[in-house]
Amino acid sequence: MSILSNSRKKRIEYFNPQDEEIYINLGNAIITMIHEAEGNYSDIIVVCIGTDRATGDALGPLVGDFLLENNCTFGVNGTLKYPVHALNLKDTIREIYNEYSNPFIIAIDASLGMAKDIGLITLSNTYIYPGKGVNKKLPAIGDISITGIVNQSGKPGSMLLQNTRLYLVKKMADCIGNALIYANDYLSSPL
């Protein structure tokens, strides 16, 4: 896992799924952050974190399914059938680093936030700590990260994830998936 270099400040950008051009704007921001990252990466791997056992937490696996259904050439870990979650995250990280010599990891996860931000998608030039909103202590993951704010933070966080509307989660998953396909197509095309 890369550590954010001192020469780069943490940056978070917000995107609204209601924006008609979200997938282009988010896709271009993803491309920019990949190009700005330091290092010589061998492969781009998208780790879609979550589970379908809680509606709000299904964001990552829905994105993983979307990417595979749309022939994304990035490596994809985490789908509805084979989720990446608290019980297997450490093993998944270890497997990625065993399989790829220098992967660039894009971490996708649901998050909790302020009421005014519910439904927004964030893109950051740094890693995330999955499960932080529900008080889980899991390893950091990602060279860049994308989150969907699915509900308001508060206690108990796990109940908030259970009571999140599937429509909201699916809409955000489609936006993130389309943006990643856009970035994949751009980065895969010959210059």
Short mmCIF file of C-alpha atoms in Angstrom, two decimals:
data_model
loop_
_atom_site.label_atom_id
_atom_site.label_comp_id
_atom_site.label_asym_id
_atom_site.label_seq_id
_atom_site.Cartn_x
_atom_site.Cartn_y
_atom_site.Cartn_z
CA MET A 1 0.00 0.00 0.00
CA SER A 2 1.30 3.41 -0.83
CA ILE A 3 1.64 6.10 1.81
CA LEU A 4 0.58 9.59 0.83
CA SER A 5 3.78 11.45 0.10
CA ASN A 6 4.63 14.66 1.93
CA SER A 7 4.75 16.47 -1.41
CA ARG A 8 1.06 15.74 -2.03
CA LYS A 9 -1.77 17.13 0.07
CA LYS A 10 -4.86 15.06 0.71
CA ARG A 11 -7.58 16.12 -1.70
CA ILE A 12 -11.25 15.18 -1.67
CA GLU A 13 -13.63 16.04 -4.48
CA TYR A 14 -17.43 15.70 -4.31
CA PHE A 15 -19.68 14.62 -7.18
CA ASN A 16 -23.46 14.68 -7.40
CA PRO A 17 -25.11 11.72 -9.20
CA GLN A 18 -27.85 14.12 -10.33
CA ASP A 19 -25.29 15.86 -12.59
CA GLU A 20 -25.93 14.68 -16.16
CA GLU A 21 -22.20 14.46 -16.90
CA ILE A 22 -21.12 12.89 -13.61
CA TYR A 23 -19.48 9.87 -15.18
CA ILE A 24 -17.36 12.08 -17.47
CA ASN A 25 -16.45 14.51 -14.67
CA LEU A 26 -15.72 11.74 -12.16
CA GLY A 27 -13.93 9.67 -14.83
CA ASN A 28 -11.67 12.60 -15.75
CA ALA A 29 -10.92 13.25 -12.07
CA ILE A 30 -9.98 9.57 -11.63
CA ILE A 31 -7.67 9.76 -14.66
CA THR A 32 -6.06 12.93 -13.28
CA MET A 33 -5.45 11.36 -9.86
CA ILE A 34 -3.95 8.25 -11.43
CA HIS A 35 -1.59 10.42 -13.49
CA GLU A 36 -0.66 12.53 -10.44
CA ALA A 37 0.18 9.48 -8.33
CA GLU A 38 3.83 8.85 -7.67
CA GLY A 39 5.29 5.52 -8.68
CA ASN A 40 5.52 3.18 -11.60
CA TYR A 41 2.44 0.97 -11.37
CA SER A 42 2.09 -2.34 -13.16
CA ASP A 43 -1.69 -2.79 -13.03
CA ILE A 44 -4.80 -0.94 -11.90
CA ILE A 45 -6.87 -2.95 -9.43
CA VAL A 46 -10.30 -1.86 -8.21
CA VAL A 47 -11.19 -3.22 -4.76
CA CYS A 48 -14.94 -2.95 -4.21
CA ILE A 49 -15.54 -3.30 -0.49
CA GLY A 50 -18.83 -4.24 1.14
CA THR A 51 -21.52 -6.87 1.40
CA ASP A 52 -25.10 -7.35 0.28
CA ARG A 53 -26.11 -8.23 3.86
CA ALA A 54 -26.73 -4.51 4.50
CA THR A 55 -28.30 -2.41 1.75
CA GLY A 56 -26.02 0.58 2.31
CA ASP A 57 -22.92 -1.59 2.33
CA ALA A 58 -23.74 -3.13 -1.07
CA LEU A 59 -22.26 -0.15 -2.97
CA GLY A 60 -18.84 -1.73 -3.51
CA PRO A 61 -20.08 -5.15 -4.68
CA LEU A 62 -22.61 -3.49 -7.03
CA VAL A 63 -19.76 -1.48 -8.59
CA GLY A 64 -17.69 -4.68 -8.92
CA ASP A 65 -20.54 -6.45 -10.74
CA PHE A 66 -21.05 -3.40 -13.00
CA LEU A 67 -17.36 -3.36 -13.98
CA LEU A 68 -17.30 -7.08 -14.81
CA GLU A 69 -20.57 -6.87 -16.78
CA ASN A 70 -19.12 -4.02 -18.84
CA ASN A 71 -15.80 -5.75 -19.65
CA CYS A 72 -13.57 -3.48 -17.58
CA THR A 73 -9.92 -4.40 -18.09
CA PHE A 74 -8.90 -3.17 -14.63
CA GLY A 75 -8.52 -5.98 -12.13
CA VAL A 76 -11.69 -6.22 -10.03
CA ASN A 77 -11.97 -7.64 -6.52
CA GLY A 78 -15.33 -7.57 -4.73
CA THR A 79 -18.68 -8.50 -6.27
CA LEU A 80 -22.05 -9.57 -4.92
CA LYS A 81 -21.07 -13.23 -5.37
CA TYR A 82 -17.51 -12.82 -4.05
CA PRO A 83 -17.55 -9.79 -1.72
CA VAL A 84 -14.53 -8.18 -0.07
CA HIS A 85 -15.52 -7.36 3.50
CA ALA A 86 -14.22 -7.18 7.07
CA LEU A 87 -13.57 -10.93 7.29
CA ASN A 88 -11.43 -11.22 4.15
CA LEU A 89 -10.01 -7.74 3.53
CA LYS A 90 -6.54 -8.53 4.91
CA ASP A 91 -6.33 -11.72 2.82
CA THR A 92 -7.50 -9.85 -0.29
CA ILE A 93 -4.82 -7.18 0.16
CA ARG A 94 -2.16 -9.87 0.63
CA GLU A 95 -3.36 -11.75 -2.49
CA ILE A 96 -3.25 -8.59 -4.62
CA TYR A 97 0.32 -7.82 -3.60
CA ASN A 98 1.34 -11.45 -4.17
CA GLU A 99 -0.18 -11.46 -7.66
CA TYR A 100 0.91 -8.00 -8.87
CA SER A 101 4.38 -6.55 -8.46
CA ASN A 102 3.32 -2.91 -8.10
CA PRO A 103 -0.47 -2.49 -8.29
CA PHE A 104 -2.30 0.83 -8.26
CA ILE A 105 -5.36 0.25 -6.08
CA ILE A 106 -8.63 2.14 -6.39
CA ALA A 107 -10.66 1.43 -3.25
CA ILE A 108 -14.46 1.70 -3.44
CA ASP A 109 -16.64 1.70 -0.32
CA ALA A 110 -19.87 3.05 1.14
CA SER A 111 -19.55 5.73 3.79
CA LEU A 112 -21.60 7.63 6.32
CA GLY A 113 -21.57 11.42 6.44
CA MET A 114 -23.50 14.58 7.18
CA ALA A 115 -27.18 14.67 6.24
CA LYS A 116 -26.57 17.33 3.57
CA ASP A 117 -24.02 15.06 1.82
CA ILE A 118 -26.13 11.89 1.58
CA GLY A 119 -26.14 10.71 -2.02
CA LEU A 120 -22.85 12.37 -2.96
CA ILE A 121 -19.81 10.52 -4.26
CA THR A 122 -16.32 11.41 -3.06
CA LEU A 123 -12.98 10.89 -4.77
CA SER A 124 -9.78 11.20 -2.76
CA ASN A 125 -6.11 10.96 -3.69
CA THR A 126 -5.44 8.74 -0.70
CA TYR A 127 -6.46 5.51 1.03
CA ILE A 128 -9.54 4.78 3.11
CA TYR A 129 -10.16 2.82 6.29
CA PRO A 130 -13.11 0.55 5.46
CA GLY A 131 -15.60 0.08 8.27
CA LYS A 132 -14.52 3.21 10.12
CA GLY A 133 -18.09 4.56 10.14
CA VAL A 134 -19.27 1.46 12.01
CA ASN A 135 -16.27 1.36 14.38
CA LYS A 136 -14.40 -1.52 12.73
CA LYS A 137 -10.61 -1.49 12.82
CA LEU A 138 -9.52 -2.62 9.36
CA PRO A 139 -6.36 -1.92 7.36
CA ALA A 140 -6.12 1.11 5.11
CA ILE A 141 -6.42 0.39 1.41
CA GLY A 142 -6.10 2.34 -1.84
CA ASP A 143 -3.80 4.65 -3.73
CA ILE A 144 -6.98 6.61 -4.43
CA SER A 145 -10.44 6.00 -3.06
CA ILE A 146 -14.05 6.51 -4.05
CA THR A 147 -16.88 6.50 -1.54
CA GLY A 148 -20.61 6.88 -1.78
CA ILE A 149 -22.21 8.64 1.18
CA VAL A 150 -25.19 6.35 1.69
CA ASN A 151 -26.54 7.59 5.01
CA GLN A 152 -25.98 9.94 7.93
CA SER A 153 -23.28 9.11 10.43
CA GLY A 154 -24.42 8.41 13.93
CA LYS A 155 -25.00 5.56 16.31
CA PRO A 156 -25.41 2.76 15.65
CA GLY A 157 -23.76 3.01 12.22
CA SER A 158 -24.54 -0.58 11.26
CA MET A 159 -28.28 0.07 11.64
CA LEU A 160 -27.98 3.07 9.33
CA LEU A 161 -26.42 0.83 6.67
CA GLN A 162 -29.30 -1.64 7.09
CA ASN A 163 -31.88 1.13 6.56
CA THR A 164 -30.46 2.74 3.45
CA ARG A 165 -32.56 2.86 0.28
CA LEU A 166 -31.35 0.45 -2.39
CA TYR A 167 -32.33 2.96 -5.10
CA LEU A 168 -29.78 5.47 -3.76
CA VAL A 169 -27.03 2.85 -3.53
CA LYS A 170 -27.74 1.47 -7.02
CA LYS A 171 -27.73 4.97 -8.58
CA MET A 172 -24.36 5.77 -7.00
CA ALA A 173 -22.94 2.36 -8.01
CA ASP A 174 -23.97 2.95 -11.65
CA CYS A 175 -22.37 6.43 -11.62
CA ILE A 176 -19.11 5.13 -10.14
CA GLY A 177 -19.11 2.14 -12.49
CA ASN A 178 -19.64 4.31 -15.58
CA ALA A 179 -16.88 6.70 -14.46
CA LEU A 180 -14.45 3.80 -13.99
CA ILE A 181 -15.37 2.36 -17.40
CA TYR A 182 -14.76 5.82 -18.89
CA ALA A 183 -11.34 5.99 -17.16
CA ASN A 184 -10.56 2.40 -18.20
CA ASP A 185 -11.36 3.13 -21.86
CA TYR A 186 -9.26 6.31 -21.82
CA LEU A 187 -6.28 4.68 -20.14
CA SER A 188 -6.50 1.59 -22.38
CA SER A 189 -6.62 3.47 -25.67
CA PRO A 190 -3.39 3.98 -27.61
CA LEU A 191 -2.12 7.56 -27.50
#
